Coordinates of C-alpha atoms in Angstrom, one line a residue:
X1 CA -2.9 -23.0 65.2
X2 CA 0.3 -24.7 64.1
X3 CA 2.0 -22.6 66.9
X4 CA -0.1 -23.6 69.9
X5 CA 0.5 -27.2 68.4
X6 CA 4.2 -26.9 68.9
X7 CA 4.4 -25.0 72.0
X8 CA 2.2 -27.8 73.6
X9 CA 4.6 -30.6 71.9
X10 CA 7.4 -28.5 74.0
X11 CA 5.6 -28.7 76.8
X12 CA 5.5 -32.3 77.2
X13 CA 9.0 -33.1 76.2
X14 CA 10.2 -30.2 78.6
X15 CA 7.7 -31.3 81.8
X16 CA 9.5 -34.3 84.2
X17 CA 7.8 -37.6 84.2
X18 CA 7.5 -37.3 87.7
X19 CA 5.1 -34.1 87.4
X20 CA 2.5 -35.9 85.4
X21 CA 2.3 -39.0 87.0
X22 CA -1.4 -39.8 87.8
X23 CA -0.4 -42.1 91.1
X24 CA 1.2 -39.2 92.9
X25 CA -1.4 -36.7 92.1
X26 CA 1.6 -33.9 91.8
X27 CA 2.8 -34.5 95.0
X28 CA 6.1 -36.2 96.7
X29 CA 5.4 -39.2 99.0
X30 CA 7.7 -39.7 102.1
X31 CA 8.1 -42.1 104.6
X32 CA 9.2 -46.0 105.1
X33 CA 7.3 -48.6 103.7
X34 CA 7.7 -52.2 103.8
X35 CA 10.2 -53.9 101.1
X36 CA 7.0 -55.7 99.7
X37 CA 4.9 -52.7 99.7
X38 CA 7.6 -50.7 97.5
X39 CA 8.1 -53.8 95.0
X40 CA 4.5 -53.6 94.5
X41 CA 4.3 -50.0 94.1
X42 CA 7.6 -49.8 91.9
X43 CA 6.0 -52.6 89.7
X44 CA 2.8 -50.3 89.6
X45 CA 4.9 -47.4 89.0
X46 CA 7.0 -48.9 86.2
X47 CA 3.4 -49.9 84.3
X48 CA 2.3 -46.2 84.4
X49 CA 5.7 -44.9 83.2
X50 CA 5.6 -47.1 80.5
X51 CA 2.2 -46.4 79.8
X52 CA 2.7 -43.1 79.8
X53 CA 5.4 -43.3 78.0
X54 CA 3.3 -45.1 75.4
X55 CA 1.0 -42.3 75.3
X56 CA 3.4 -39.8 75.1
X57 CA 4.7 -41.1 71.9
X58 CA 1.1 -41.8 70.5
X59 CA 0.7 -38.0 71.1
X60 CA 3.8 -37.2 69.3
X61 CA 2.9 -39.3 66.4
X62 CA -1.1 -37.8 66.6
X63 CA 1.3 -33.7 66.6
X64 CA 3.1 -34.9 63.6
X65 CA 0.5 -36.0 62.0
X66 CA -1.4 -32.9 62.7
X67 CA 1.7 -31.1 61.6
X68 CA 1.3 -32.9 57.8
X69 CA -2.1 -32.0 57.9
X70 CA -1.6 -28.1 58.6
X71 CA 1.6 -28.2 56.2
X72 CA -1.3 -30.1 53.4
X73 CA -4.1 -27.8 54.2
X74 CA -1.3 -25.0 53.8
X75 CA -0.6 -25.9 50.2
X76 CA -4.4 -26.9 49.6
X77 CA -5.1 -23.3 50.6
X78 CA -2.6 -21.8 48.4
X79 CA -3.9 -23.8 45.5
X80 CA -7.4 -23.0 46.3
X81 CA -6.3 -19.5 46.6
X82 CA -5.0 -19.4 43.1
X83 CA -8.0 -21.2 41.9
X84 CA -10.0 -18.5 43.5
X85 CA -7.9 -15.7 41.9
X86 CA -8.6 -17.9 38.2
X87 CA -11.6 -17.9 39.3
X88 CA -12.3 -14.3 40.1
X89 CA -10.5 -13.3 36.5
X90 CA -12.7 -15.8 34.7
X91 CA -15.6 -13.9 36.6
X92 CA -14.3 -10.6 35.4
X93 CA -14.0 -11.3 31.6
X94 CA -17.3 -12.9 31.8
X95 CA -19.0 -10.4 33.1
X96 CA -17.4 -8.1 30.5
X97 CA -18.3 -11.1 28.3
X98 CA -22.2 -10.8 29.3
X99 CA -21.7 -6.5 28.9
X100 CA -20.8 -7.2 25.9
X101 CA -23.9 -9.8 24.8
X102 CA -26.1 -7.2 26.7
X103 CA -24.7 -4.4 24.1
X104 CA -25.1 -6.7 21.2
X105 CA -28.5 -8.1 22.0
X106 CA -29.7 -4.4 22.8
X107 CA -28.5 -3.2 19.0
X108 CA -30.1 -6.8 17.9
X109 CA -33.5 -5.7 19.5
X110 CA -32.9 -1.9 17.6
X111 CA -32.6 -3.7 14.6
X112 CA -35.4 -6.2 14.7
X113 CA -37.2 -3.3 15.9
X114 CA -35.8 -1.2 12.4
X115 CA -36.4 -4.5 10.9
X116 CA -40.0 -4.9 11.5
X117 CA -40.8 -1.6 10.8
X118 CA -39.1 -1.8 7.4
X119 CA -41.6 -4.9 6.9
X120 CA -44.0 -3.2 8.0
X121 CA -43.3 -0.9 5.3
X122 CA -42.4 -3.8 2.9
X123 CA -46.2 -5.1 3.7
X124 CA -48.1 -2.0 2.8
X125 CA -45.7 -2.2 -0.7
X126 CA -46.5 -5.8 -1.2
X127 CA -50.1 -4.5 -0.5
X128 CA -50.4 -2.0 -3.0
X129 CA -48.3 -3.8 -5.5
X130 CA -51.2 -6.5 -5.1
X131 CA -53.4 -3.6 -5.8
X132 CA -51.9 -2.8 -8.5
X133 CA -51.5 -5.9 -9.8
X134 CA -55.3 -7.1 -9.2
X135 CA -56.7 -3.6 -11.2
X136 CA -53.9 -4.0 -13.9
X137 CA -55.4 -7.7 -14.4
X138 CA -58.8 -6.5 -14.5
X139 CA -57.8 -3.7 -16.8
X140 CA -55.8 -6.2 -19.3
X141 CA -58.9 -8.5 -19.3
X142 CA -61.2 -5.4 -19.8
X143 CA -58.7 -4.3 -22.6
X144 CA -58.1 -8.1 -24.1
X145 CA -61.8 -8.0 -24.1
X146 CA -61.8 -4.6 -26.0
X147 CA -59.5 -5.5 -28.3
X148 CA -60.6 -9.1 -29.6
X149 CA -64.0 -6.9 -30.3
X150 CA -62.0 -4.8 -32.4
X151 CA -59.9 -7.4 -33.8
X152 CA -63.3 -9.6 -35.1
X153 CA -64.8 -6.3 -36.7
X154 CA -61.8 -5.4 -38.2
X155 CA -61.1 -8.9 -39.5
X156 CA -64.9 -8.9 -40.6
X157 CA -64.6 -5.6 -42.5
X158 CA -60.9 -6.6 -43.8
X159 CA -62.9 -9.8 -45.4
X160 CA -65.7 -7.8 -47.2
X161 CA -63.1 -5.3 -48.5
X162 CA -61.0 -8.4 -49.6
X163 CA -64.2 -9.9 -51.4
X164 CA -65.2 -6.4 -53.1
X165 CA -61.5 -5.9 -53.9
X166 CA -61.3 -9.9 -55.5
X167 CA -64.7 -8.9 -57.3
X168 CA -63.2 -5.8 -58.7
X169 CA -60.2 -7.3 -59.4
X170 CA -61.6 -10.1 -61.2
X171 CA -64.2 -7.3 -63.4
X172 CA -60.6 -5.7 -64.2
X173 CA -58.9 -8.5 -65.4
X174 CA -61.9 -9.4 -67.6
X175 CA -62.1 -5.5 -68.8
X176 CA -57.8 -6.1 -69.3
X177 CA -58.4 -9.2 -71.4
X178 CA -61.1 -7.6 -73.4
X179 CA -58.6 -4.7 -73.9
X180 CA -55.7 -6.9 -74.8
X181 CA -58.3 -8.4 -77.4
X182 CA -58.9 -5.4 -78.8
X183 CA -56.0 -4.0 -79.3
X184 CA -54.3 -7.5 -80.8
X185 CA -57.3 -6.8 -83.5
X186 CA -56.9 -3.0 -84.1
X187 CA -52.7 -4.6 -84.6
X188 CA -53.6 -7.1 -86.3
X189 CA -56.3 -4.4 -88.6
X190 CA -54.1 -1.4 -88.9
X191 CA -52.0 -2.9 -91.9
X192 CA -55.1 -4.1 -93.6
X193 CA -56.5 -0.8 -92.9
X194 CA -53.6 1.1 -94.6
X195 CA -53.7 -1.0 -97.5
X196 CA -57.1 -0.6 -98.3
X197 CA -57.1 3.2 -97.9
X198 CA -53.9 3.3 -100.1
X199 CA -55.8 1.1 -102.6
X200 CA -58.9 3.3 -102.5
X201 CA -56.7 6.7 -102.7
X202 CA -54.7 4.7 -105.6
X203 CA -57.9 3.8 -107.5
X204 CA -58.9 7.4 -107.2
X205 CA -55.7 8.8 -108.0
X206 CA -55.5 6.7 -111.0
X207 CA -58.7 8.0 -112.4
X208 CA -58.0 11.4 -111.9
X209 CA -54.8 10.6 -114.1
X210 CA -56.7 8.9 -116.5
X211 CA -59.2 12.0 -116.8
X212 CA -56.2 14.8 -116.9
X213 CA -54.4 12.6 -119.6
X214 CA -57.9 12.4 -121.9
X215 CA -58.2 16.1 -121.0
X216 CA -54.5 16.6 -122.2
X217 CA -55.3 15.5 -125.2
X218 CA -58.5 18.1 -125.7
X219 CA -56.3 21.3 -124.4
X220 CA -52.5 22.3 -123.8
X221 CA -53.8 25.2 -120.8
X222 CA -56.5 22.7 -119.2
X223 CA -52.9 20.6 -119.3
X224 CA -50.8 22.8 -117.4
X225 CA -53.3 23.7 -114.6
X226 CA -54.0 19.7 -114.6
X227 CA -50.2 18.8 -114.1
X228 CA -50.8 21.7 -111.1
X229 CA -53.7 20.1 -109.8
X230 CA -52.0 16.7 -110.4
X231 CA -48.7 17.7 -108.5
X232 CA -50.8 19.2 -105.6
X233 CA -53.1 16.6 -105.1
X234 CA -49.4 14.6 -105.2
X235 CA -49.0 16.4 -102.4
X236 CA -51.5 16.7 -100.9
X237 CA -51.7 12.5 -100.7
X238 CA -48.3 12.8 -99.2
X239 CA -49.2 14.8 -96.5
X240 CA -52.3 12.6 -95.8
X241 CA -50.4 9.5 -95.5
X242 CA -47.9 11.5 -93.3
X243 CA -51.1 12.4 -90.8
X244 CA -53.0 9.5 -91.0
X245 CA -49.6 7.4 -90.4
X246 CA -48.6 9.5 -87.5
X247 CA -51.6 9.6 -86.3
X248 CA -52.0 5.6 -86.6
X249 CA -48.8 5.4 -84.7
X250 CA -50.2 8.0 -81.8
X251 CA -53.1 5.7 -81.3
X252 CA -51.1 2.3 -81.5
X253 CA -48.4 4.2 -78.9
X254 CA -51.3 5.8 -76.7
X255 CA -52.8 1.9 -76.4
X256 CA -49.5 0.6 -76.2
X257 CA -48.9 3.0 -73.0
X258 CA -53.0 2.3 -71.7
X259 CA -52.2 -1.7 -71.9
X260 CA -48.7 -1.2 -69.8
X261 CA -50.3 1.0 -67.3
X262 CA -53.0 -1.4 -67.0
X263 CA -50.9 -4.3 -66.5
X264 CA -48.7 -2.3 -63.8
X265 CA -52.1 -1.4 -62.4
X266 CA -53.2 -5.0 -62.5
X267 CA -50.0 -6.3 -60.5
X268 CA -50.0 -3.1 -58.3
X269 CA -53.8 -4.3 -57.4
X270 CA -52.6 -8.1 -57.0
X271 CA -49.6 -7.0 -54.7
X272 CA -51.9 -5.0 -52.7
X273 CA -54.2 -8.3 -52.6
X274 CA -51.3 -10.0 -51.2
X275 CA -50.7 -7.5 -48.3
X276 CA -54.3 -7.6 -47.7
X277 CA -53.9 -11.1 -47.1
X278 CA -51.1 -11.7 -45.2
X279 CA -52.5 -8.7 -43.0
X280 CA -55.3 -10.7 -42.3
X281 CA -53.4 -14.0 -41.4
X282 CA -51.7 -12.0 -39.4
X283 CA -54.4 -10.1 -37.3
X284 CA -56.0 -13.5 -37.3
X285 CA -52.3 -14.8 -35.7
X286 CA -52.5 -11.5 -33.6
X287 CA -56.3 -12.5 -32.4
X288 CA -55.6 -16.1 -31.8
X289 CA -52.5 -14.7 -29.6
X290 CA -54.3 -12.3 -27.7
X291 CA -57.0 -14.6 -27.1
X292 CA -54.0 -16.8 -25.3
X293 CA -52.9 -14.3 -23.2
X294 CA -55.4 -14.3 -20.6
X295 CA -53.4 -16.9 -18.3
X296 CA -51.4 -15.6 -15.3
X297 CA -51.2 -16.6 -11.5
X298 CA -49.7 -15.2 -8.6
X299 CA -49.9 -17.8 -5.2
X300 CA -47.3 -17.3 -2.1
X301 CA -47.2 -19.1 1.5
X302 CA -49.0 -17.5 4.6
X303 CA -47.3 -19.8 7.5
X304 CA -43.4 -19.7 8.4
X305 CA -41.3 -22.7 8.7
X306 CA -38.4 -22.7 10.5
X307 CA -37.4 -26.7 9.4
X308 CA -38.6 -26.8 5.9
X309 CA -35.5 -28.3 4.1
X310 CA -37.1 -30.3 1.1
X311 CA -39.1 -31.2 -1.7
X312 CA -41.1 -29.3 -3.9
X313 CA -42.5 -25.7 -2.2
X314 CA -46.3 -25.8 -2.3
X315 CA -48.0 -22.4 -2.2
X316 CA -51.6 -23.3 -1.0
X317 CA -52.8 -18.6 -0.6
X318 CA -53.8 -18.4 -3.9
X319 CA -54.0 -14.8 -5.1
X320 CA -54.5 -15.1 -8.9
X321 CA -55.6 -18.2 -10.7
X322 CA -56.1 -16.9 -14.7
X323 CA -56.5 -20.1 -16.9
X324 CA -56.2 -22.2 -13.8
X325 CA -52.4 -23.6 -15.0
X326 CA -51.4 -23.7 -11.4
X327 CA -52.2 -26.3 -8.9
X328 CA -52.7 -25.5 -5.4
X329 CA -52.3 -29.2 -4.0
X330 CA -49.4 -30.0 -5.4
X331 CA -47.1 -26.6 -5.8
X332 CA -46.4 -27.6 -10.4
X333 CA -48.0 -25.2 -12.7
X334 CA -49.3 -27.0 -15.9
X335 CA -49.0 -25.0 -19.0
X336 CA -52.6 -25.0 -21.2
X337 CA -51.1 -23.6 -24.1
X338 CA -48.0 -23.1 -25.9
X339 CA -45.7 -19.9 -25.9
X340 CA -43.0 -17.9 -23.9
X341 CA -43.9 -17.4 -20.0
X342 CA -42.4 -15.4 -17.2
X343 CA -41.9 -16.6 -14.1
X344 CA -40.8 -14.1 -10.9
X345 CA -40.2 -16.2 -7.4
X346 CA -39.6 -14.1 -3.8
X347 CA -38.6 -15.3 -0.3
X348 CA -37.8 -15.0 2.9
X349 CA -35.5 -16.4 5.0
X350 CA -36.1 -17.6 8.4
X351 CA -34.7 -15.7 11.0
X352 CA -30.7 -16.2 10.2
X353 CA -30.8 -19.5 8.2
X354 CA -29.6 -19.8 4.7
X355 CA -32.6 -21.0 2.3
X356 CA -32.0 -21.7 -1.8
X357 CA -34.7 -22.0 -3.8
X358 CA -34.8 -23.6 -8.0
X359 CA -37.3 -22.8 -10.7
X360 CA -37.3 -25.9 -12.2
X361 CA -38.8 -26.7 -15.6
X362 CA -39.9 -30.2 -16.4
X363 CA -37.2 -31.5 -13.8
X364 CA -34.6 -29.4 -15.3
X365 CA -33.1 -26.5 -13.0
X366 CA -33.4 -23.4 -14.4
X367 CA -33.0 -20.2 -12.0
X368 CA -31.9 -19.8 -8.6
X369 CA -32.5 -17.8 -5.2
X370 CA -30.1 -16.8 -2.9
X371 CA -31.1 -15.7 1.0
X372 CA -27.8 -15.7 2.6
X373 CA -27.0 -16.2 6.5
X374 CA -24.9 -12.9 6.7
X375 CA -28.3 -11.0 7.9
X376 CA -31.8 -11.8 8.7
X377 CA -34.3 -12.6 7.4
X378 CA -32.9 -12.1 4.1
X379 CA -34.9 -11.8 0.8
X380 CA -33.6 -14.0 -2.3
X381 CA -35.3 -13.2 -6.0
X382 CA -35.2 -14.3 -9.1
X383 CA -36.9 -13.9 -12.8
X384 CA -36.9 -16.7 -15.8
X385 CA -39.0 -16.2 -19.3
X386 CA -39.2 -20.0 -20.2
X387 CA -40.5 -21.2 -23.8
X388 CA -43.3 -23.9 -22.5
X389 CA -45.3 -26.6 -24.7
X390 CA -49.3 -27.3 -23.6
X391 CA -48.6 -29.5 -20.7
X392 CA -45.0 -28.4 -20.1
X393 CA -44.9 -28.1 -15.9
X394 CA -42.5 -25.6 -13.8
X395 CA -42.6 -25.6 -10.0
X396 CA -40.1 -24.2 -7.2
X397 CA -38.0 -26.4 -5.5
X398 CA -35.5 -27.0 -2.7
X399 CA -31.6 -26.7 -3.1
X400 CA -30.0 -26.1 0.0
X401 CA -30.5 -24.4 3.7
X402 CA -33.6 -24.6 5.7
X403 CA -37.1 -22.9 7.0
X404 CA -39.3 -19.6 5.1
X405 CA -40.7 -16.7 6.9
X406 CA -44.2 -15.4 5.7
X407 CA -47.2 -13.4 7.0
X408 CA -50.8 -13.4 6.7
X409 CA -50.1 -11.4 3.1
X410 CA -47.7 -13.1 1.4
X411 CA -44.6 -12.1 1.3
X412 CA -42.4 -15.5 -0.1
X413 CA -44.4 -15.9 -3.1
X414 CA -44.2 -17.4 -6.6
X415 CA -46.0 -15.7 -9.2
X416 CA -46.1 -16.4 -13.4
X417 CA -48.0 -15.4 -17.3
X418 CA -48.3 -15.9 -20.8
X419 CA -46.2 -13.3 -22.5
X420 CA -46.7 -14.1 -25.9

């Protein structure tokens, strides 16, 4: 177009001013006129030329302008053409960009496909684990139940054995004193005892001595077979002091030996006494503690939340309530008796978010989840055994990230018992 612009421009600069005059319509006039006639017409003349000429340059002006235009519409062009060819290569990487979202959102939809199925699978575990749970509470009441029936006939037979074992014991110490009695007198009697049967065998010895020496006097052969008789029946009292003291210090030895076994028997029977008792204080402990044990509770969310990020997390599904220690309303568990409980919290994060969670006893932070951002719907756990007081209060709450997932069976959950 910027040609045909500048051959025209040519054309008029190249064409005589004669050729485009508009009074002689192309052609050449001849003939005489009149001297007034020709000043008129050469004034008329004159006009057109100039204002032709006037238009001629307008036109010039109106080409070059046209001329500026083409060169800025050339350059506007090539600009637009580069921005076009940006254009076109931002347009190529983004649909390589969008290929590449399309692969990524495809192996996104396989794994929230894997994902589902593997909570799916999850579900049916949580299911049976509930099961599971529900008959292993049933059997551990049937068994608590079982057991304190034992434990109140065996602490009611332990008691009558204890009482017939005091009365015996108490008819064996009076036997032990009687015996100690009587063998301080038969101590105390033996030396009189001796004396007076080495009084009675001297008296009688000393007759018989006074009879040999007045027979002595009436023969000399009744004498010899008296000094015979005498130094046999010397004898003879030797060997019978010889028995009856060995046989004196047999029978004090022998009751010597029955009074120390008796005595180790006595404290063997008062040790045992002791056992007995502290064995029943202790199954007494033992049945006091298992009658604490029935408290447990296991309570878990059925609603997700994907903007839940504070406060205290209140469980309102109650599963298990033993004791009644937790509260549904306000999320706390309240201990009703003292000893060492165990408390297990699970959950779920929400979609991709991160989500922190704190057992928290008695405003004090004990445990902590963790369900990190790296995957999703990640599962945080966590276990604490806590020493609680009656009245003592542990609840889960907020630390940092945001939103839960859950499912009409709990799956974030918060569960707790008495151990001992």
């Amino acid at each position: 177009m910027s040609v045909h612009i500048l051959l025209v421009f040519g054309f008029l600069c190249v064409i005589p001013s004669s050729c485009l005059s508009i009074l002689t319509d192309g052609e050449i006039q001849n003939g005489t006129l009149s001297d007034d006639s020709v000043d008129s017409k050469t004034d008329v003349f004159r006009q057109l030329l100039n204002q032709e000429t006037l238009i001629r340059m307008s036109l010039v002006k109106n080409v070059h302008s046209l001329m500026k235009d083409m060169v800025e519409m050339k350059e506007s062009m090539s600009t637009s053409n580069k921005r076009l060819n940006d254009a076109e290569k931002e347009i190529s990487s983004l649909k390589n960009e969008v290929q590449l979202l399309k692969t990524e959102n495809q192996k996104l939809k396989e794994e929230a496909v894997k994902f589902h199925e593997e909570l799916k699978t999850a579900d049916s575990k949580f299911s049976e684990i509930e099961g599971n749970f529900t008959k292993v509470s049933i059997s551990r009441s049937q068994d608590e139940r079982h057991m304190n029936e034992i434990f109140e006939e065996f602490e009611k037979n332990t008691s009558t054995i204890l009482n017939d074992i005091k009365i015996e014991l108490r008819y064996l110490s009076l036997t032990l004193l009687d015996l100690n009695k009587h063998t301080m007198e038969i101590n105390e009697s033996i030396p009189n005892l001796i004396e007076s049967k080495f009084t009675e065998y001297s008296t009688i010895v000393d007759r018989s001595v006074n009879d040999i020496n007045n027979k002595l006097l009436s023969s000399k052969d009744y004498q010899e077979q008296m000094v015979y008789n005498l130094s046999t029946l010397g004898n003879d009292q030797s060997s019978l002091m010889n028995i009856i003291s060995d046989k004196l210090n047999n029978t004090i030895t022998s009751i010597k030996a029955d009074v120390e076994q008796s005595q180790k028997s006595q404290l063997k029977l008062a040790a045992a006494v002791s056992s007995l008792e502290v064995f029943r204080m202790n199954m007494s402990l033992m049945n006091s503690c298992a009658s604490k044990t029935s408290v447990g509770f296991t309570v878990g969310v059925t609603s997700s939340s994907s903007s839940w990020n504070g406060g205290i997390l209140v469980y309102p599904h109650v599963v298990t309530n033993i004791g009644n220690g937790y509260s549904p309303s306000t999320g706390k568990f309240t201990a009703p008796t003292d000893g060492k409980y165990v408390f297990f919290i699970t959950v779920n994060a929400y979609g991709s978010n991160d989500i922190y969670l704190d057992i928290v006893h008695n405003g004090s932070r004990k445990v902590r989840t963790m369900s990190h951002s790296s995957g999703s719907y990640q599962t945080g756990t966590n276990m604490a055994v806590l020493p609680l007081y009656k009245g003592d209060s542990v609840w889960v709450v907020y630390y940092s990230g945001k939103g839960y997932y859950a499912y009409d069976v709990p799956i974030t959950t918060f569960s707790g018992f008495l151990l001992f």
